[in-house]
Coordinates of C-alpha atoms and ligand atoms in Angstrom, one line a residue:
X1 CA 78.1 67.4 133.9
X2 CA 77.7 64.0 134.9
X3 CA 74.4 62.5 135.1
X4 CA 74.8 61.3 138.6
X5 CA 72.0 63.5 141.2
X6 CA 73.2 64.1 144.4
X7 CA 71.5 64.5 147.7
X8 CA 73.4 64.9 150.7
X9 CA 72.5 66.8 154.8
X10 CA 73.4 67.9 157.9
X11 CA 71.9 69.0 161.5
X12 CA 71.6 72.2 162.6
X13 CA 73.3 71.4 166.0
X14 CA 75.9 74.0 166.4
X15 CA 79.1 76.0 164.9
X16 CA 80.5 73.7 162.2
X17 CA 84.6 73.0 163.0
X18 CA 87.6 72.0 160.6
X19 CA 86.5 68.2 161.1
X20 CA 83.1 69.0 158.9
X21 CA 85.3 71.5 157.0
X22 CA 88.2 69.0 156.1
X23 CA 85.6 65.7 156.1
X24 CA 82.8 66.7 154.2
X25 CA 82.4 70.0 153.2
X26 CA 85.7 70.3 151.0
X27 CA 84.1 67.3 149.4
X28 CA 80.6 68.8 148.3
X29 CA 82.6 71.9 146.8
X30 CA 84.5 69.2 144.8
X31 CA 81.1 67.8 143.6
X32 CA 78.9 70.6 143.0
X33 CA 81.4 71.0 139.7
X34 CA 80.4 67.8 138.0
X35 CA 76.7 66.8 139.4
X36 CA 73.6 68.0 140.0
X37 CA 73.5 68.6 143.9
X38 CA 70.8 69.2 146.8
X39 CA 72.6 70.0 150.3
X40 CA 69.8 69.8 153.4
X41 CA 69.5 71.6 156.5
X42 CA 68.5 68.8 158.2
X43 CA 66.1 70.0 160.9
X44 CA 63.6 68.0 160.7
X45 CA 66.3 65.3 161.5
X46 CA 67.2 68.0 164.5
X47 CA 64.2 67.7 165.8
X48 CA 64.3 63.7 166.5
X49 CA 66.4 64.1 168.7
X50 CA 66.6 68.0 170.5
X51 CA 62.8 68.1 170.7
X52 CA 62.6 69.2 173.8
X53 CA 64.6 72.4 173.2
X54 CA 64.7 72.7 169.6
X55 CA 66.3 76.7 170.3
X56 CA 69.8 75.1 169.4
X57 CA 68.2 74.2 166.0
X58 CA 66.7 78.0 164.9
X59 CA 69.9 79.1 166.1
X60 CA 72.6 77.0 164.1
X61 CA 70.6 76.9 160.5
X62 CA 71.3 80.4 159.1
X63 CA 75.5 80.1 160.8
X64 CA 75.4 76.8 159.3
X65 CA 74.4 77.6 155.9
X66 CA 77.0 80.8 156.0
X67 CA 79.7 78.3 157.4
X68 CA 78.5 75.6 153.9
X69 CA 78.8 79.0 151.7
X70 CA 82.1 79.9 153.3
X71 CA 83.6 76.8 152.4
X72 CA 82.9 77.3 149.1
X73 CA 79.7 76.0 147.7
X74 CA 78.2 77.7 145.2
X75 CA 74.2 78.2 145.3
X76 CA 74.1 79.2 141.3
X77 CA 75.4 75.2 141.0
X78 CA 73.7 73.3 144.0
X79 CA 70.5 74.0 145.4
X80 CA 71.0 74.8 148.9
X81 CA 67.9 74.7 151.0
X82 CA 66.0 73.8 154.2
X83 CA 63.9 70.2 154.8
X84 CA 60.7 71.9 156.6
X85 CA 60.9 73.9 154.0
X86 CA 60.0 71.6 151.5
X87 CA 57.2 70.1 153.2
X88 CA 57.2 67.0 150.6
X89 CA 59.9 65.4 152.8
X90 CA 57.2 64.8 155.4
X91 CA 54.6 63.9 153.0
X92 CA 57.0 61.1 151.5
X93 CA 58.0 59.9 155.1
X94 CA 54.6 59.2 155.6
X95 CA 54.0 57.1 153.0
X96 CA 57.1 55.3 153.2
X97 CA 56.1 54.6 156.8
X98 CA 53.2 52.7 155.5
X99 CA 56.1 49.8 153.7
X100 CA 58.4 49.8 156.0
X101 CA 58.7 46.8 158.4
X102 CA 59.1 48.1 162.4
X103 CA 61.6 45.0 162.2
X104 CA 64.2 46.7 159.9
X105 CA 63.9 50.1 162.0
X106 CA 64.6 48.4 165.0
X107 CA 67.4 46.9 163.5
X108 CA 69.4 49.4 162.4
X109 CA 72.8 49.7 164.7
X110 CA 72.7 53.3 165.2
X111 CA 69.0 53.1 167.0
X112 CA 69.9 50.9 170.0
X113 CA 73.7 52.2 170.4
X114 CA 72.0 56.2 170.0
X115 CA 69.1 55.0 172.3
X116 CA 71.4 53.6 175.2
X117 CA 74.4 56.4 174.8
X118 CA 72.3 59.4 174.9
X119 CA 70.9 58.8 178.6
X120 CA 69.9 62.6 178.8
X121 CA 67.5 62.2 176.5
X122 CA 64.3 59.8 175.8
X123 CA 64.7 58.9 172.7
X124 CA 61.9 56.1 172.9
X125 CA 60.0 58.1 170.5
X126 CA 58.0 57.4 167.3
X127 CA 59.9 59.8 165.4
X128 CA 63.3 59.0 166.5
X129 CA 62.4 55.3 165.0
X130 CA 61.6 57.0 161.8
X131 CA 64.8 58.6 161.8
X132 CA 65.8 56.6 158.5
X133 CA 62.6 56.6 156.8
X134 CA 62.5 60.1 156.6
X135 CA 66.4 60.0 156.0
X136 CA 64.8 57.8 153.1
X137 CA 62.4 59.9 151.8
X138 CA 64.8 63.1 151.5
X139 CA 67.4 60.7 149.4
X140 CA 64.3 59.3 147.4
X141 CA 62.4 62.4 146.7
X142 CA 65.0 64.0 144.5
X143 CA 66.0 60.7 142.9
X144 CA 69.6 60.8 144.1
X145 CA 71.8 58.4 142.8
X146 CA 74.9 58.9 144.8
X147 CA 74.4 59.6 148.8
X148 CA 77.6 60.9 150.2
X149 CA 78.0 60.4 153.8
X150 CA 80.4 58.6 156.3
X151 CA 80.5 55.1 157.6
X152 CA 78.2 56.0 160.2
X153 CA 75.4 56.6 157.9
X154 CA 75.7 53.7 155.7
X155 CA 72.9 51.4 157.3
X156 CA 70.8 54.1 156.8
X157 CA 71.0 54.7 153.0
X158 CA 71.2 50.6 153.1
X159 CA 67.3 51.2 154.6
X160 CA 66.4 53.2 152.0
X161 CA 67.6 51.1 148.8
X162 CA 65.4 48.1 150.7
X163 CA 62.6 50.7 151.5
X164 CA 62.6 51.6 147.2
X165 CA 62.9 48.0 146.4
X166 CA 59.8 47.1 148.4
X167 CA 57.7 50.3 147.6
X168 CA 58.9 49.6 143.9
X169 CA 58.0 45.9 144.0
X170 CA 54.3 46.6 145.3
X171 CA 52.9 49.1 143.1
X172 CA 55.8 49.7 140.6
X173 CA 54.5 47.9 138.1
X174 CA 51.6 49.1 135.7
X175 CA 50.4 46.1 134.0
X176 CA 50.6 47.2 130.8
X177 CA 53.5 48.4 130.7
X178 CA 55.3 47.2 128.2
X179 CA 52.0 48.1 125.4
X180 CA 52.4 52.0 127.0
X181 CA 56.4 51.6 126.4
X182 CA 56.0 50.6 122.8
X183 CA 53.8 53.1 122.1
X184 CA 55.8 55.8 123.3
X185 CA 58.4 54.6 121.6
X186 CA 56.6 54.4 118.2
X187 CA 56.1 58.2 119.1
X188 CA 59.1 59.0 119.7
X189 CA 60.1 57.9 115.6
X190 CA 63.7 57.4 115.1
X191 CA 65.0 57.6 118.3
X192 CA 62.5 55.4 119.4
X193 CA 63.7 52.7 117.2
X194 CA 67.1 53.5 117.8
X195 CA 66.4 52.9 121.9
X196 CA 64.6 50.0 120.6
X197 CA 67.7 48.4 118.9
X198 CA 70.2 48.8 122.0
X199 CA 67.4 47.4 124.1
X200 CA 67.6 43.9 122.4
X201 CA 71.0 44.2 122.1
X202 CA 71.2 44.5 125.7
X203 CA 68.8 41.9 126.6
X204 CA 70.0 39.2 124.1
X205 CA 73.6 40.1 124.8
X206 CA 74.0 41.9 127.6
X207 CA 76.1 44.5 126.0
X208 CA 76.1 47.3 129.3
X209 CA 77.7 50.0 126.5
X210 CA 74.0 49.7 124.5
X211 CA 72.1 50.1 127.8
X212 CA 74.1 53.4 128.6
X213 CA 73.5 54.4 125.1
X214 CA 70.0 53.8 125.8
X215 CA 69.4 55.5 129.0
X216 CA 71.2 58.0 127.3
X217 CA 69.2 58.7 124.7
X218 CA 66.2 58.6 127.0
X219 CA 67.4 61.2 129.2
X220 CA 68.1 63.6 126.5
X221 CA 64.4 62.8 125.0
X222 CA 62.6 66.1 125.3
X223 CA 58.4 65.6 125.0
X224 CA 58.8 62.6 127.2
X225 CA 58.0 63.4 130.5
X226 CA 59.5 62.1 133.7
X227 CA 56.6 59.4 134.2
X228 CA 57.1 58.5 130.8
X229 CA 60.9 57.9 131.3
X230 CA 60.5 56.1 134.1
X231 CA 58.6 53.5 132.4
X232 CA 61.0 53.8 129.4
X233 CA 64.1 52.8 132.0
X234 CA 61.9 49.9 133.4
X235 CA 61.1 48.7 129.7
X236 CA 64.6 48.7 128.8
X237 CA 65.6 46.5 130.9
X238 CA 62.7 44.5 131.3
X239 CA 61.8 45.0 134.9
X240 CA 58.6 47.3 135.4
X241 CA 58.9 50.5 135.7
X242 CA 60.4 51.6 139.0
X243 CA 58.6 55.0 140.7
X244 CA 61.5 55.0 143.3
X245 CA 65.3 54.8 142.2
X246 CA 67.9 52.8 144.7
X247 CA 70.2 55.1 145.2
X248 CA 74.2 54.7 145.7
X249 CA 76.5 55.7 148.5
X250 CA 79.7 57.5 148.2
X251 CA 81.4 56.8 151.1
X252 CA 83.3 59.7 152.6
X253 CA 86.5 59.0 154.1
X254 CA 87.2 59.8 157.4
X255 CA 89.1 63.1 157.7
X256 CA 92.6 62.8 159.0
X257 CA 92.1 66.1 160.5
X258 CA 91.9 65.2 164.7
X259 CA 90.7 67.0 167.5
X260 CA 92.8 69.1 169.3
X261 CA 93.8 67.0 172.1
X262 CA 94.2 63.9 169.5
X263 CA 90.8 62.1 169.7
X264 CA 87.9 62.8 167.0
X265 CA 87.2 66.4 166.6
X266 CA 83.3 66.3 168.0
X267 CA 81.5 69.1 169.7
X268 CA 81.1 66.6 172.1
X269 CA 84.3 66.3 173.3
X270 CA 85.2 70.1 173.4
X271 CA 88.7 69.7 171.4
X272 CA 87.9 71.5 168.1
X273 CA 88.3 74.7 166.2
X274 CA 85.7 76.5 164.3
X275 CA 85.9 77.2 160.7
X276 CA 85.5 80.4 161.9
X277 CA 87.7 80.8 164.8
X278 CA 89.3 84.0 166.0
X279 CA 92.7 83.9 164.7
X280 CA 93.9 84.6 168.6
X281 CA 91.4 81.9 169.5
X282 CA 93.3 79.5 166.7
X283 CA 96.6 80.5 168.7
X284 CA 95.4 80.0 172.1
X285 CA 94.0 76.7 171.6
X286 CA 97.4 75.3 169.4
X287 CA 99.4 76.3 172.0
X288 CA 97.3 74.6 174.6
X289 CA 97.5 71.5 172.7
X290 CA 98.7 68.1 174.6
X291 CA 102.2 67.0 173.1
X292 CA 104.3 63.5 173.6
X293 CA 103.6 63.2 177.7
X294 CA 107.2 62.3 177.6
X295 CA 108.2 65.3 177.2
X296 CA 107.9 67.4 180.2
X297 CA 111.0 69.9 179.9
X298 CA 112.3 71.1 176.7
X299 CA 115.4 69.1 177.2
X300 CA 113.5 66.5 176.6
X301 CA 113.3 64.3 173.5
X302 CA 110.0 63.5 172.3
X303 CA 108.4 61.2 169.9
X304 CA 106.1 62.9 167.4
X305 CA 104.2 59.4 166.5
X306 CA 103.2 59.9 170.1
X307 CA 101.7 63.5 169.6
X308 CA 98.6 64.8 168.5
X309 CA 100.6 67.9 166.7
X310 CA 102.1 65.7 164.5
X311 CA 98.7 64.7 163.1
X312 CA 98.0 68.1 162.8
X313 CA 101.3 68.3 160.8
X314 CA 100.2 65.8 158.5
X315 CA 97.3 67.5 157.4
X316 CA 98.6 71.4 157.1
X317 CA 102.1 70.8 156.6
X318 CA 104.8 70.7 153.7
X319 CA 107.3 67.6 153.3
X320 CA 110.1 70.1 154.2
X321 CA 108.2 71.1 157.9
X322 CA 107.3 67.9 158.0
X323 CA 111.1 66.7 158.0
X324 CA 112.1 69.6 160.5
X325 CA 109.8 68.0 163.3
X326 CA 110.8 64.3 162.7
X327 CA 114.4 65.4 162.5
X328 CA 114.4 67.7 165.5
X329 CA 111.9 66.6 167.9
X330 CA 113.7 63.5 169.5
X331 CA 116.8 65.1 169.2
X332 CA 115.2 68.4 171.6
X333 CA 116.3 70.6 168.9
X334 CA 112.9 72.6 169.1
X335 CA 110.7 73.4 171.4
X336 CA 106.8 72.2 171.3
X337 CA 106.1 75.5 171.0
X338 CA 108.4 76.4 167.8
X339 CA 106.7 73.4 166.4
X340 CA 102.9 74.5 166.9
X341 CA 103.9 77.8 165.3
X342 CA 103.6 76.9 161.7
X343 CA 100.7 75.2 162.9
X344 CA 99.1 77.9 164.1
X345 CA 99.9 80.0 160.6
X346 CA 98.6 77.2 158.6
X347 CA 95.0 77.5 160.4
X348 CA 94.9 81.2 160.0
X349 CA 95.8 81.2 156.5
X350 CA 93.5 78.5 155.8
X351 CA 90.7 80.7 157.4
X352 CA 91.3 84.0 156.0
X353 CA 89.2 83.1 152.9
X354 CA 86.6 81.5 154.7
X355 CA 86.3 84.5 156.7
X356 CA 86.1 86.5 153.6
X357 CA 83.7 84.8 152.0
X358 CA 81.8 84.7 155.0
X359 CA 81.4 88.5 155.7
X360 CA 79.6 89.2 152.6
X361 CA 76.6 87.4 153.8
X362 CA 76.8 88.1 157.9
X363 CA 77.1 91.4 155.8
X364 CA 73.9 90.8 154.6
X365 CA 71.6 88.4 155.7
X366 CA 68.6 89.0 153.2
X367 CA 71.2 87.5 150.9
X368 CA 71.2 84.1 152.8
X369 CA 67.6 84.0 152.8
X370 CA 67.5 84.9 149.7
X371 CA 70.0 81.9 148.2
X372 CA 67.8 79.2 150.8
X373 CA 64.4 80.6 149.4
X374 CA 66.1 79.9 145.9
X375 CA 66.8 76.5 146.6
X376 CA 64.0 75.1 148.5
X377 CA 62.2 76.6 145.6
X378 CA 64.1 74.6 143.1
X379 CA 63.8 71.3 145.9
X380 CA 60.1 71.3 146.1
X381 CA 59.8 71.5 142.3
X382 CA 61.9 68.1 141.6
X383 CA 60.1 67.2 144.9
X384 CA 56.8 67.6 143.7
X385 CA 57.5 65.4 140.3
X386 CA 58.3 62.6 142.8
X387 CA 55.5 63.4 144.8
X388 CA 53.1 63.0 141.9
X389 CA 54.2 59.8 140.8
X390 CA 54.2 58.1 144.4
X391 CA 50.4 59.6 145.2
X392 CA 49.6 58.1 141.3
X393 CA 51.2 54.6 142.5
X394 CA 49.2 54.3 145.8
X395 CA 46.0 55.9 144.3
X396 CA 46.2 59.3 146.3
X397 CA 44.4 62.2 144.6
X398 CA 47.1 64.4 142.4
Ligands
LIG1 N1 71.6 61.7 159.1 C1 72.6 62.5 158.5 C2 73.7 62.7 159.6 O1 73.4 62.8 160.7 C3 72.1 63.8 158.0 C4 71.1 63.5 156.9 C5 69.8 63.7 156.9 C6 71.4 63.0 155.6 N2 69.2 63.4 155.8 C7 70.2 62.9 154.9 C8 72.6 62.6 155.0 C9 70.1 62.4 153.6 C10 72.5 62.1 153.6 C11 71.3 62.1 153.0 O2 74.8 63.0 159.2
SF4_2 FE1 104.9 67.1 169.6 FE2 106.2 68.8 168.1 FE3 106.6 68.8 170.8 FE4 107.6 66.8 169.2 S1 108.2 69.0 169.2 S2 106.4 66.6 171.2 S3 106.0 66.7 167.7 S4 104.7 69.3 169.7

């Protein structure tokens, strides 16, 4: 296990397709392995912006969590669960709110560009502003270190580092500190002094390895509560203690898998297929794909650079299949339909353990609720330790 925590969402706004599959979901299986993970519903995030029917929402949690269990994640490792149902999230919005400039909301790229493309919508609201503080608070809450998302969401995780900074810088600091930090460590006997050594061998020389070692040796501490480490992590390195932790991202990388007719694959644009598509469906769609335009008969060469199949090819097929089209497309030697075949097997086979995995739980949907109920349990629990700390620091009853 790593030490790194991480926190990542989604919105329940519909069947989840091969683009979320390929893009992000393969990539929280890989992590659960090796970190401590927390993967949101994100309805409250939903809600911002389909507030005026919010039916889509209630309808696309529970398929969405059976499509995030289908792919593979694994709710004995990560703690799967719901935002409203860990009712901290708002609590910690709110408070944020009270730090956070209107300037920096109003800044942020996706606001304006989201505000001007959805016209069907008025997205004027208060809580559509807020849409990165309370993106903020469910990063913050559990004390993530490492945020995966994609490009889109970077200026949003970029918020919430400044939105910790700030909170940090006006009531992170307990004035005395550095006496509590001695004392503890003076309790803590030989570790203490041990964590004491690396500490002025990291301040005097700025040797990282000793300030690993001493975070280290921290974290492992039992008797020393989270507060107290906290303050231990802010004495170490001289700077306060910090009741919020800056968290990292981890970029995803866009997924190479495209849409059907070559664009993005987006509900939006209607060119995708579901992670749980009906194998005929997969067929019918494939076969219906756009090819080169310059091919109209099957005499015709084509050019597969100019062919959305091809990119399909790159993500499903072998080097030797691969070959077979660049060979024998511009030469006419097979049909566009002979080259979507393998295609079309690829998908299927790819599904079939999705599908299996899935029909345990549409099998039985107690057991769903049962894994979310587990892990909004184990959410509002690490929730509530954050929770205590922040109403300590702005002088809110505990
Ligand atoms: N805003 C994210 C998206 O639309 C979803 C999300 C909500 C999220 N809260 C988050 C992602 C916290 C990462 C961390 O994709
Ligand atoms: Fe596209 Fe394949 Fe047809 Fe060539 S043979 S145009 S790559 S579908």
């Amino acid at each position: 296990m790593s030490q790194d925590i991480i926190l990542s969402g989604m919105r329940p706004t519909g069947k989840l397709h091969l683009g979320h599959y390929h893009g992000v979901l393969k990539n929280w299986v890989a992590m659960q392995q090796t970190s401590q993970c927390y993967f949101m519903v994100a309805d409250l995030h939903a809600l911002t912006t389909a507030y005026e029917d919010p039916s889509i929402i209630k309808s696309s949690i529970w398929d969405m969590v059976i499509d995030w269990l289908a792919a593979g994640l694994d709710p004995e490792k990560a703690a799967i669960f719901i935002q409203s149902k860990v009712p901290q999230h708002a609590e910690l919005h709110l408070a944020l709110s009270m730090v956070t400039p209107l300037s920096w909301l109003e800044r942020v790229p996706t606001y304006k560009d989201q505000i001007t493309k959805l016209t069907d919508k008025d997205l004027g609201t208060y809580g559509f502003l807020g849409y990165p503080v309370l993106m903020s608070a469910d990063i913050l809450l559990y004390r993530a270190t490492k945020v995966p998302v994609g490009e889109d969401q970077i200026p949003h995780v970029e918020i919430c580092r400044e939105i910790a900074r700030r909170f940090n810088h006006f009531y992170g600091k307990e004035p005395n500190y550095e006496e509590l930090a001695q004392a503890l460590l003076k309790k803590m006997g030989k570790v203490g002094k041990e964590i004491a050594k690396l500490r002025t061998a990291y301040l005097q020389n700025g040797d990282e390895d000793a300030l690993k070692q001493a975070h280290q040796l921290v974290l492992a501490s039992q008797n020393v509560n989270s507060e107290e480490k906290n303050r231990l992590f802010g004495f170490i390195e001289n700077k306060g203690r910090s009741i919020l932790y800056e968290p990292e991202v981890s970029l995803t990388k866009a997924s190479k898998m495209p849409g059907l007719d070559g664009a993005k694959m987006s509900k939006s644009y209607g060119n995708t297929i579901t992670m749980r598509e009906d194998p005929q469906s997969v067929s019918k769609k494939i076969r219906a794909m756009p090819t080169d335009p310059a091919r109209v008969r099957r005499t015709d060469p084509g050019d597969p650079e100019k062919c959305p199949v091809w990119q399909f090819h790159l993500v499903y097929s072998s080097e030797e299949t691969k070959q077979w089209v660049k060979t024998e497309c511009p030469k006419a030697g097979i049909g566009c339909i002979d080259c979507k075949q393998p295609l079309i097997e690829s998908v299927v086979a790819e599904q079939q353990p999705i599908f299996e995995r899935a029909q345990k739980y549409l099998d039985n949907p107690a057991l769903v609720q049962e894994i979310v109920l587990m892990g909004s349990e184990k959410a509002r629990k690490a929730a509530q330790t954050t929770m205590n700390d922040v109403r300590a620091a702005l002088g809110l009853e505990v």
